[in-house]
Short mmCIF file of C-alpha atoms and ligand atoms in Angstrom, two decimals:
data_model
loop_
_atom_site.label_atom_id
_atom_site.label_comp_id
_atom_site.label_asym_id
_atom_site.label_seq_id
_atom_site.Cartn_x
_atom_site.Cartn_y
_atom_site.Cartn_z
CA MET A 1 18.67 8.83 17.44
CA ASN A 2 13.95 10.22 17.53
CA ILE A 3 12.35 9.19 14.80
CA PHE A 4 8.75 11.10 13.80
CA VAL A 5 6.54 8.15 11.49
CA ILE A 6 2.75 9.64 10.05
CA GLY A 7 1.08 7.43 9.74
CA GLY A 8 -1.48 5.23 11.82
CA GLY A 9 -2.74 2.20 9.80
CA GLY A 10 -0.64 -1.96 10.88
CA ARG A 11 1.81 -1.14 7.73
CA GLU A 12 2.81 1.62 9.91
CA TYR A 13 2.83 -0.35 13.18
CA ALA A 14 4.80 -2.90 10.64
CA ILE A 15 7.76 -0.04 10.36
CA ILE A 16 7.92 1.06 13.60
CA LYS A 17 8.47 -3.05 15.14
CA LYS A 18 10.45 -3.06 11.99
CA LEU A 19 12.34 0.43 13.14
CA LYS A 20 12.80 -0.80 17.01
CA GLU A 21 15.29 -3.79 16.25
CA ASN A 22 17.81 -1.40 15.88
CA HIS A 23 20.16 -0.15 18.44
CA ILE A 24 19.86 3.41 17.37
CA VAL A 25 16.53 4.02 17.26
CA GLU A 26 15.54 6.71 20.78
CA ASN A 27 12.52 7.06 20.94
CA ILE A 28 9.73 6.92 17.67
CA TYR A 29 7.06 9.61 17.81
CA CYS A 30 3.74 8.78 14.88
CA ALA A 31 1.64 10.53 14.34
CA PRO A 32 -1.48 9.93 15.03
CA GLY A 33 -0.37 5.79 15.49
CA ASN A 34 -3.24 3.65 16.84
CA GLY A 35 -3.23 1.98 19.95
CA GLY A 36 -1.37 -0.94 19.49
CA ILE A 37 1.36 1.52 18.19
CA ASN A 38 1.67 3.00 21.97
CA LYS A 39 3.20 -0.21 22.16
CA TYR A 40 6.82 0.45 20.35
CA ALA A 41 5.99 4.53 20.22
CA THR A 42 4.99 8.09 21.42
CA CYS A 43 1.10 8.88 19.59
CA LEU A 44 0.90 12.15 19.60
CA ASP A 45 -2.80 13.86 18.61
CA ILE A 46 -1.35 14.65 15.03
CA SER A 47 -3.38 14.01 12.23
CA ALA A 48 -1.40 12.59 8.76
CA THR A 49 -2.09 14.88 7.06
CA ASP A 50 -1.92 18.01 9.25
CA ILE A 51 1.51 18.73 8.35
CA TYR A 52 2.53 22.59 9.86
CA LYS A 53 1.74 20.68 13.02
CA GLN A 54 3.48 18.01 13.15
CA LEU A 55 6.42 20.27 11.95
CA GLU A 56 6.06 22.06 15.13
CA PHE A 57 6.80 19.46 17.02
CA ILE A 58 8.73 18.09 14.61
CA LYS A 59 11.20 21.12 15.50
CA ASN A 60 10.32 21.13 19.15
CA ASN A 61 11.48 17.60 19.35
CA GLN A 62 15.14 17.76 18.24
CA ILE A 63 13.85 14.78 15.92
CA ASP A 64 16.33 12.91 14.06
CA TYR A 65 15.15 11.44 10.55
CA ILE A 66 11.35 12.04 9.59
CA ILE A 67 10.03 8.88 7.49
CA VAL A 68 5.85 9.95 5.21
CA THR A 69 4.23 6.73 4.23
CA PRO A 70 0.60 7.82 3.44
CA ASP A 71 -0.60 8.79 0.04
CA ASP A 72 -2.13 12.24 1.35
CA PRO A 73 0.48 14.36 3.49
CA LEU A 74 3.20 12.58 -0.01
CA ALA A 75 0.45 14.31 -2.11
CA LEU A 76 -0.30 17.89 -0.13
CA GLY A 77 4.18 18.04 -0.52
CA ALA A 78 5.39 16.96 3.32
CA VAL A 79 8.60 15.95 2.27
CA ASP A 80 9.27 19.08 0.21
CA ILE A 81 8.19 20.83 3.88
CA PHE A 82 10.11 19.09 5.41
CA GLU A 83 13.31 18.57 3.31
CA LYS A 84 12.41 22.93 3.34
CA GLU A 85 13.64 22.22 6.93
CA GLY A 86 16.63 20.79 6.56
CA TYR A 87 15.30 17.95 7.71
CA LEU A 88 15.96 13.89 5.81
CA CYS A 89 12.76 12.55 5.44
CA PHE A 90 12.11 9.24 3.62
CA GLY A 91 9.49 9.75 1.04
CA PRO A 92 9.09 10.23 -2.69
CA ASN A 93 8.25 15.01 -2.57
CA GLN A 94 5.09 16.14 -4.36
CA LYS A 95 6.48 16.04 -7.82
CA ALA A 96 7.33 12.35 -7.49
CA ALA A 97 4.13 11.51 -5.81
CA ARG A 98 2.35 11.85 -8.53
CA ILE A 99 3.13 8.77 -9.62
CA GLU A 100 0.13 7.47 -7.55
CA SER A 101 -1.73 10.98 -6.78
CA SER A 102 -2.99 11.74 -10.42
CA LYS A 103 -3.59 8.08 -12.50
CA ALA A 104 -3.12 9.75 -16.12
CA PHE A 105 0.01 11.31 -14.72
CA ALA A 106 1.13 7.74 -14.23
CA LYS A 107 -0.76 6.23 -17.72
CA ASP A 108 0.79 9.54 -19.63
CA LEU A 109 4.27 8.21 -18.27
CA MET A 110 4.06 4.51 -18.70
CA LYS A 111 2.88 5.32 -22.97
CA LYS A 112 5.66 7.65 -23.97
CA TYR A 113 7.83 5.35 -22.20
CA ASN A 114 6.73 2.11 -23.08
CA ILE A 115 6.24 0.52 -19.90
CA PRO A 116 3.39 -2.27 -20.55
CA THR A 117 0.67 -1.07 -19.02
CA ALA A 118 -3.50 -1.85 -19.85
CA LYS A 119 -4.24 0.37 -22.95
CA TYR A 120 -6.38 3.99 -21.75
CA GLU A 121 -8.07 7.20 -22.05
CA VAL A 122 -8.44 10.41 -19.79
CA PHE A 123 -11.89 11.59 -19.91
CA THR A 124 -12.64 15.01 -18.20
CA ASP A 125 -16.11 15.57 -20.38
CA PHE A 126 -19.45 13.80 -19.38
CA ASN A 127 -20.82 13.65 -22.75
CA ILE A 128 -18.06 12.75 -24.20
CA ALA A 129 -16.67 8.96 -21.65
CA SER A 130 -20.59 8.74 -21.92
CA SER A 131 -19.51 8.25 -25.88
CA TYR A 132 -16.44 6.50 -25.63
CA ILE A 133 -19.10 3.74 -24.15
CA ASP A 134 -21.48 3.93 -26.04
CA ASN A 135 -19.04 2.69 -29.02
CA ASN A 136 -16.42 0.56 -27.25
CA GLU A 137 -18.08 -3.22 -25.34
CA GLY A 138 -16.33 -3.67 -22.33
CA PRO A 139 -15.85 -4.54 -19.34
CA TYR A 140 -15.28 -1.00 -18.40
CA VAL A 141 -12.54 0.50 -16.30
CA LEU A 142 -13.55 3.57 -14.88
CA LYS A 143 -10.97 5.29 -12.43
CA ALA A 144 -11.15 8.62 -10.98
CA ASP A 145 -7.44 10.41 -11.36
CA GLY A 146 -7.15 11.38 -7.88
CA LEU A 147 -6.62 9.52 -4.58
CA ALA A 148 -10.23 8.37 -4.01
CA LEU A 149 -9.23 6.11 -0.46
CA GLY A 150 -9.19 3.27 -2.73
CA LYS A 151 -12.33 3.08 -3.91
CA GLY A 152 -12.23 5.13 -7.46
CA VAL A 153 -11.87 2.26 -9.71
CA LEU A 154 -15.54 0.34 -10.91
CA ILE A 155 -15.40 -2.36 -13.20
CA THR A 156 -18.52 -3.34 -14.76
CA GLN A 157 -19.99 -4.77 -18.35
CA ASP A 158 -23.51 -2.09 -17.77
CA LYS A 159 -23.90 0.49 -19.79
CA LYS A 160 -25.89 2.74 -17.94
CA GLU A 161 -23.55 2.13 -14.30
CA ALA A 162 -21.11 3.19 -16.15
CA LYS A 163 -22.62 5.68 -17.79
CA ASP A 164 -24.12 6.68 -14.00
CA ILE A 165 -20.21 6.86 -12.29
CA LEU A 166 -18.93 8.85 -14.75
CA LYS A 167 -22.10 11.19 -14.16
CA ALA A 168 -21.59 11.22 -10.50
CA MET A 169 -17.53 11.51 -10.85
CA LEU A 170 -17.22 13.79 -13.42
CA GLU A 171 -20.58 16.89 -13.14
CA GLU A 172 -21.53 15.44 -9.62
CA LYS A 173 -18.03 15.09 -9.04
CA ILE A 174 -18.04 12.34 -5.76
CA PHE A 175 -14.56 11.84 -5.66
CA GLY A 176 -14.12 16.51 -5.61
CA GLU A 177 -11.15 16.94 -7.01
CA ALA A 178 -10.20 12.85 -7.16
CA GLY A 179 -12.82 12.78 -9.57
CA LYS A 180 -12.30 16.13 -12.20
CA LYS A 181 -10.10 13.41 -14.71
CA VAL A 182 -10.98 10.14 -15.26
CA VAL A 183 -9.08 7.57 -16.77
CA ILE A 184 -10.89 4.69 -18.59
CA GLU A 185 -8.97 1.63 -19.71
CA GLU A 186 -8.59 -1.52 -21.18
CA TYR A 187 -10.24 -4.54 -18.87
CA LEU A 188 -7.00 -6.78 -18.82
CA GLU A 189 -6.90 -10.60 -16.88
CA GLY A 190 -4.50 -12.46 -15.24
CA PRO A 191 -3.66 -12.97 -11.03
CA GLU A 192 -1.88 -9.85 -9.30
CA VAL A 193 1.56 -9.82 -7.92
CA SER A 194 3.25 -6.36 -5.46
CA VAL A 195 6.61 -6.05 -5.66
CA LEU A 196 7.40 -3.44 -3.32
CA CYS A 197 11.04 -1.25 -3.27
CA PHE A 198 13.69 0.25 -2.11
CA THR A 199 14.17 3.54 -4.71
CA ASP A 200 16.91 6.63 -4.12
CA GLY A 201 16.17 8.09 -6.93
CA LYS A 202 19.35 6.04 -8.19
CA ASP A 203 19.20 2.01 -7.20
CA ILE A 204 16.44 0.61 -7.24
CA LYS A 205 15.88 -2.56 -4.65
CA PRO A 206 12.78 -4.96 -4.97
CA MET A 207 11.84 -6.63 -1.95
CA ILE A 208 10.56 -9.64 -1.89
CA SER A 209 7.43 -10.26 -3.44
CA SER A 210 3.09 -10.52 -2.55
CA MET A 211 -0.54 -11.19 -2.82
CA ASP A 212 -3.28 -8.90 -1.66
CA HIS A 213 -6.80 -10.21 -1.43
CA LYS A 214 -8.78 -6.59 -1.45
CA ARG A 215 -12.09 -8.24 -2.23
CA ILE A 216 -14.32 -8.93 0.98
CA GLY A 217 -15.02 -12.20 0.52
CA ASP A 218 -13.96 -15.67 0.51
CA ASN A 219 -12.98 -16.25 -3.61
CA ASP A 220 -12.95 -12.66 -3.97
CA THR A 221 -16.50 -11.62 -3.68
CA GLY A 222 -18.23 -8.66 -3.07
CA LEU A 223 -16.50 -5.44 -2.86
CA ASN A 224 -12.76 -4.43 -2.26
CA THR A 225 -11.80 -3.70 0.96
CA GLY A 226 -8.33 -1.53 1.83
CA GLY A 227 -7.11 -6.03 1.81
CA MET A 228 -8.22 -8.41 4.15
CA GLY A 229 -5.24 -10.81 3.86
CA VAL A 230 -1.70 -10.91 2.10
CA ILE A 231 1.21 -14.37 1.42
CA ALA A 232 4.34 -13.99 0.56
CA PRO A 233 6.92 -14.15 -1.80
CA ASN A 234 4.32 -14.79 -4.33
CA PRO A 235 3.94 -18.10 -5.40
CA PHE A 236 3.34 -16.52 -9.75
CA TYR A 237 5.97 -13.65 -9.86
CA ASN A 238 8.53 -17.41 -10.17
CA GLN A 239 11.92 -16.32 -11.68
CA GLU A 240 11.26 -15.32 -15.78
CA ILE A 241 8.34 -12.67 -14.56
CA GLU A 242 10.91 -11.45 -12.05
CA ASN A 243 13.95 -10.72 -14.24
CA ARG A 244 11.19 -9.79 -17.10
CA CYS A 245 9.40 -7.51 -14.22
CA LEU A 246 12.87 -5.59 -13.80
CA GLU A 247 14.08 -4.84 -17.18
CA GLU A 248 10.43 -3.61 -18.82
CA ILE A 249 9.07 -1.77 -16.03
CA ILE A 250 10.74 -1.62 -12.26
CA LYS A 251 14.34 -0.33 -13.87
CA PRO A 252 12.22 1.61 -16.89
CA THR A 253 10.35 2.86 -14.40
CA ILE A 254 13.01 4.47 -12.44
CA GLU A 255 14.60 5.69 -15.54
CA ALA A 256 11.15 7.36 -16.59
CA MET A 257 10.55 9.36 -13.51
CA ASN A 258 14.17 10.89 -13.91
CA LYS A 259 13.80 11.94 -17.16
CA GLU A 260 11.17 13.79 -16.33
CA GLY A 261 12.86 16.02 -13.47
CA CYS A 262 11.38 14.41 -10.94
CA PRO A 263 13.43 11.47 -9.04
CA PHE A 264 11.79 8.75 -7.31
CA LYS A 265 12.36 8.32 -3.43
CA GLY A 266 11.25 6.06 -1.40
CA CYS A 267 9.27 3.00 -1.66
CA LEU A 268 7.71 2.69 -4.66
CA TYR A 269 4.57 -0.15 -5.45
CA PHE A 270 3.79 -1.69 -8.41
CA GLY A 271 0.57 -2.97 -8.44
CA LEU A 272 1.37 -5.79 -11.51
CA MET A 273 -1.30 -7.91 -13.38
CA ILE A 274 0.88 -11.21 -15.35
CA THR A 275 -1.30 -10.90 -18.07
CA LYS A 276 -1.15 -13.66 -20.54
CA ASP A 277 0.73 -10.89 -23.01
CA GLY A 278 3.47 -10.74 -20.34
CA PRO A 279 3.29 -8.29 -17.32
CA LYS A 280 1.21 -5.42 -16.87
CA VAL A 281 1.63 -2.15 -14.32
CA ILE A 282 -2.31 -2.00 -12.85
CA GLU A 283 -1.75 1.13 -10.87
CA TYR A 284 2.04 2.21 -8.83
CA ASN A 285 1.51 3.82 -5.56
CA SER A 286 4.29 6.11 -3.84
CA ARG A 287 4.43 4.37 -0.75
CA PHE A 288 4.38 0.91 0.96
CA GLY A 289 1.50 -0.97 0.36
CA ASP A 290 -1.28 -1.45 2.75
CA PRO A 291 -0.73 -5.04 3.96
CA GLU A 292 1.74 -6.04 1.61
CA THR A 293 4.10 -4.02 4.36
CA GLN A 294 2.89 -6.22 6.85
CA ALA A 295 3.89 -9.85 5.08
CA VAL A 296 7.18 -8.43 3.36
CA LEU A 297 8.74 -6.78 6.27
CA GLU A 298 8.00 -10.40 8.39
CA LEU A 299 10.10 -11.81 6.02
CA MET A 300 13.59 -8.63 5.33
CA GLU A 301 16.36 -10.08 7.66
CA SER A 302 18.59 -6.14 6.56
CA ASP A 303 18.25 -3.99 8.61
CA LEU A 304 14.75 -1.22 7.98
CA LEU A 305 16.43 1.68 9.44
CA GLU A 306 19.80 1.79 7.34
CA VAL A 307 17.99 0.89 4.57
CA MET A 308 15.46 3.63 4.15
CA MET A 309 17.99 5.58 5.31
CA ALA A 310 20.11 4.91 2.48
CA CYS A 311 17.49 5.38 -0.08
CA SER A 312 17.16 9.56 2.00
CA LYS A 313 20.89 10.11 1.24
CA GLU A 314 21.79 7.98 -2.22
CA GLU A 315 23.71 5.33 -1.53
CA LEU A 316 21.12 2.50 -2.35
CA LYS A 317 24.18 0.91 -4.34
CA ASP A 318 25.75 0.28 -1.85
CA THR A 319 23.38 -1.54 0.45
CA GLU A 320 22.31 -4.93 0.88
CA VAL A 321 18.72 -6.00 0.83
CA ILE A 322 18.43 -9.49 2.05
CA PHE A 323 15.20 -11.58 2.77
CA SER A 324 14.15 -15.21 4.37
CA ASN A 325 13.66 -17.78 2.33
CA ASP A 326 10.51 -17.58 4.34
CA TYR A 327 6.82 -17.82 3.54
CA ALA A 328 4.63 -15.42 5.13
CA CYS A 329 0.63 -14.75 5.46
CA PHE A 330 -0.38 -12.43 6.91
CA VAL A 331 -4.89 -12.18 8.19
CA VAL A 332 -6.64 -9.53 8.51
CA ALA A 333 -9.61 -9.49 11.07
CA ALA A 334 -12.34 -6.99 10.35
CA SER A 335 -15.28 -5.67 11.85
CA LYS A 336 -18.36 -7.13 10.87
CA GLY A 337 -20.04 -4.48 8.36
CA TYR A 338 -16.35 -3.48 6.75
CA PRO A 339 -16.08 -2.27 4.35
CA ASP A 340 -20.19 -0.47 4.17
CA LYS A 341 -20.88 0.58 8.05
CA TYR A 342 -19.94 -1.34 10.72
CA GLU A 343 -20.03 -0.40 15.00
CA LYS A 344 -16.60 0.92 17.01
CA GLY A 345 -15.41 0.92 20.46
CA PHE A 346 -15.64 -3.85 21.70
CA LEU A 347 -12.59 -5.50 23.69
CA ILE A 348 -10.07 -7.46 21.73
CA ASN A 349 -8.83 -10.36 23.53
CA ILE A 350 -4.94 -11.78 21.92
CA ASP A 351 -3.48 -14.42 23.47
CA LYS A 352 -0.58 -13.73 25.51
CA GLU A 353 1.57 -16.64 23.38
CA ILE A 354 0.83 -14.82 19.69
CA GLU A 355 0.68 -11.39 20.89
CA ASP A 356 4.54 -11.28 18.74
CA ASP A 357 2.49 -11.78 15.80
CA VAL A 358 0.00 -9.46 15.28
CA ILE A 359 -0.50 -6.79 14.56
CA ILE A 360 -2.53 -3.99 15.40
CA ALA A 361 -4.45 -1.58 12.63
CA GLY A 362 -7.46 -0.29 14.01
CA ALA A 363 -7.60 -0.32 17.65
CA ILE A 364 -7.74 2.31 20.61
CA LEU A 365 -6.38 2.04 24.03
CA LYS A 366 -8.37 2.42 26.97
CA ASP A 367 -6.92 1.90 30.73
CA ASN A 368 -4.51 -0.45 29.30
CA GLU A 369 -6.48 -2.72 26.99
CA LEU A 370 -7.74 -2.27 23.25
CA TYR A 371 -10.74 -1.71 21.49
CA THR A 372 -11.89 -1.83 17.32
CA SER A 373 -11.35 2.09 16.57
CA GLY A 374 -11.55 0.70 12.75
CA GLY A 375 -13.03 -1.40 9.74
CA ARG A 376 -9.68 -3.14 9.33
CA VAL A 377 -9.60 -3.43 12.98
CA LEU A 378 -5.77 -5.66 13.77
CA GLY A 379 -3.71 -9.40 11.00
CA VAL A 380 -2.41 -11.71 11.96
CA LEU A 381 1.12 -13.04 10.77
CA GLY A 382 2.27 -16.36 10.01
CA ARG A 383 6.00 -17.50 9.19
CA ALA A 384 7.05 -21.39 7.95
CA ASN A 385 9.12 -22.78 5.09
CA THR A 386 7.00 -23.61 3.02
CA LEU A 387 3.72 -21.71 1.96
CA ASP A 388 0.61 -23.96 3.05
CA LYS A 389 2.57 -23.83 6.70
CA ALA A 390 2.25 -20.30 6.72
CA ILE A 391 -1.00 -19.97 5.50
CA GLU A 392 -1.93 -22.55 8.49
CA LYS A 393 -0.17 -21.00 11.20
CA ALA A 394 -1.10 -17.66 10.31
CA TYR A 395 -5.13 -20.00 10.06
CA GLN A 396 -3.98 -21.28 14.13
CA ASN A 397 -3.33 -17.43 15.13
CA ILE A 398 -5.94 -16.08 14.35
CA LYS A 399 -8.24 -17.96 16.81
CA LYS A 400 -6.53 -17.36 19.55
CA VAL A 401 -7.95 -13.21 18.45
CA ASN A 402 -11.42 -12.51 19.42
CA PHE A 403 -13.35 -9.47 19.30
CA GLU A 404 -17.39 -8.82 18.88
CA GLY A 405 -17.84 -9.46 15.05
CA MET A 406 -15.07 -10.23 14.50
CA TYR A 407 -14.94 -10.93 10.06
CA TYR A 408 -11.87 -12.60 8.83
CA ARG A 409 -11.09 -13.96 5.65
CA LYS A 410 -10.60 -18.27 5.30
CA ASP A 411 -9.00 -17.96 1.70
CA ILE A 412 -5.78 -16.19 1.74
CA GLY A 413 -3.25 -18.06 0.72
CA GLN A 414 -5.37 -20.87 -1.35
CA LYS A 415 -4.99 -18.60 -5.44
CA GLY A 416 -1.27 -18.75 -4.15
CA LEU A 417 -1.42 -22.48 -3.39
CA LYS A 418 -2.06 -23.35 -7.22
CA GLY A 419 0.19 -20.05 -8.10
P1 AMP B 25 -5.86 -0.30 -8.69
O1 AMP B 25 -6.45 0.90 -7.42
O2 AMP B 25 -5.85 0.56 -9.58
O3 AMP B 25 -4.76 -0.57 -8.35
O4 AMP B 25 -7.21 -0.91 -8.67
C1 AMP B 25 -7.99 -2.14 -7.86
C2 AMP B 25 -8.58 -3.47 -8.21
O5 AMP B 25 -8.86 -2.73 -9.77
C3 AMP B 25 -7.07 -4.06 -9.17
O6 AMP B 25 -6.40 -4.28 -7.57
C4 AMP B 25 -7.78 -4.71 -9.87
O7 AMP B 25 -7.99 -6.03 -9.62
C5 AMP B 25 -9.22 -4.30 -10.08
N1 AMP B 25 -8.41 -3.82 -12.13
C6 AMP B 25 -8.40 -2.33 -11.62
N2 AMP B 25 -7.71 -2.41 -12.56
C7 AMP B 25 -7.79 -3.15 -13.88
C8 AMP B 25 -7.89 -3.42 -15.46
N3 AMP B 25 -6.60 -2.84 -16.46
N4 AMP B 25 -8.69 -5.14 -15.54
C9 AMP B 25 -8.53 -5.44 -14.68
N5 AMP B 25 -8.75 -4.78 -13.65
C10 AMP B 25 -8.42 -4.26 -13.14
N1 LIG B 26 -2.73 -3.16 -1.07
C1 LIG B 26 -2.47 -2.01 -1.92
C2 LIG B 26 -2.21 -0.31 -1.06
O1 LIG B 26 -1.34 -0.81 -0.26
O2 LIG B 26 -2.84 -0.35 -2.34
#
């Protein structure tokens, strides 16, 4: 079987590595991939959003299955385009992908179907949004409606800062179309949990829970990033919380999408906050999370390709999705300066003995050597039968990797240990 994967980060590395465990897989092509993915797949010089160029390659290379992972090609309707040509795909179509690509759509859906989330209002006019700030107490949570590379959320106590960012989004259009509408939300507090789920639009099978660490600095300080580390499972997601999430959030979301005429097929990501009033949705993603996937797939025992194809063929009901009882910890190594400006092009050294625990995210291959090419360069896994041992293992492993300016958080998993 020949598979075409769209994307090129650590998440895609983890997915492709896992797919390779199935022996019916012959070739995997990845657009654009990265220097590390080269080990498992043929990387193509085609960007993740160049859908028509991808289609041309797919038609010429006997592709049997297409996996679309990043948010932007999903929002552009990649799955609709490929399905129209008769291809079997993993991922939601454009209408279903709105659950991530439009925060206003997602919030309205939750309101209509009584799915617990922060209270909110949607604004398109700066003056109206500004008077909302005047008349309400902070903290203010401001979110651009569309996809903004994870940068579209601002949380502030300060009225002036809130108004400045509203002006920048609504009038100066710093996020372009994505910021034409802004959602202002109630501020929630509590531990965060990520739950990635396989769904075929009818049935839904959650993967093991996880905890992302979004801030750049230890103890959750500094700027937001694409994610600096993960633990799985998430200790705050106990049986009681899990049952509530299933009944109050996860199943109702699948039903709501069906009732709206846009059944969701693929991986639906629930970003949850466990507040004192119960679990609430912070965000939906229409895809696998990055870096959650890197830890979650490490613990998946079922065959990934079989489960994905069961989603595509609407046969998930009869497919087992099994996870190990182990714990995984994944620590990201970033370039100095990230998430602001950083330099690239540094040689990456990885000890042979831990190669299997390293997931490459932002690197290129040159003369058989890897060089840094992104902000988040790679990540290192630790796995064990307890969380503290998994954390210890990940931190032992990361000492066996280096590149100039390598930065990583020293506290991944510590919050989880308190759970
Ligand atoms: P999002 O892109 O929607 O996931 O938001 C990024 C991060 O901002 C989340 O992971 C939370 O830590 C935080 N956040 C988002 N919405 C809220 C909220 N309503 N209250 C408190 N924190 C929030
Ligand atoms: N880890 C959060 C995301 O993938 O958006």
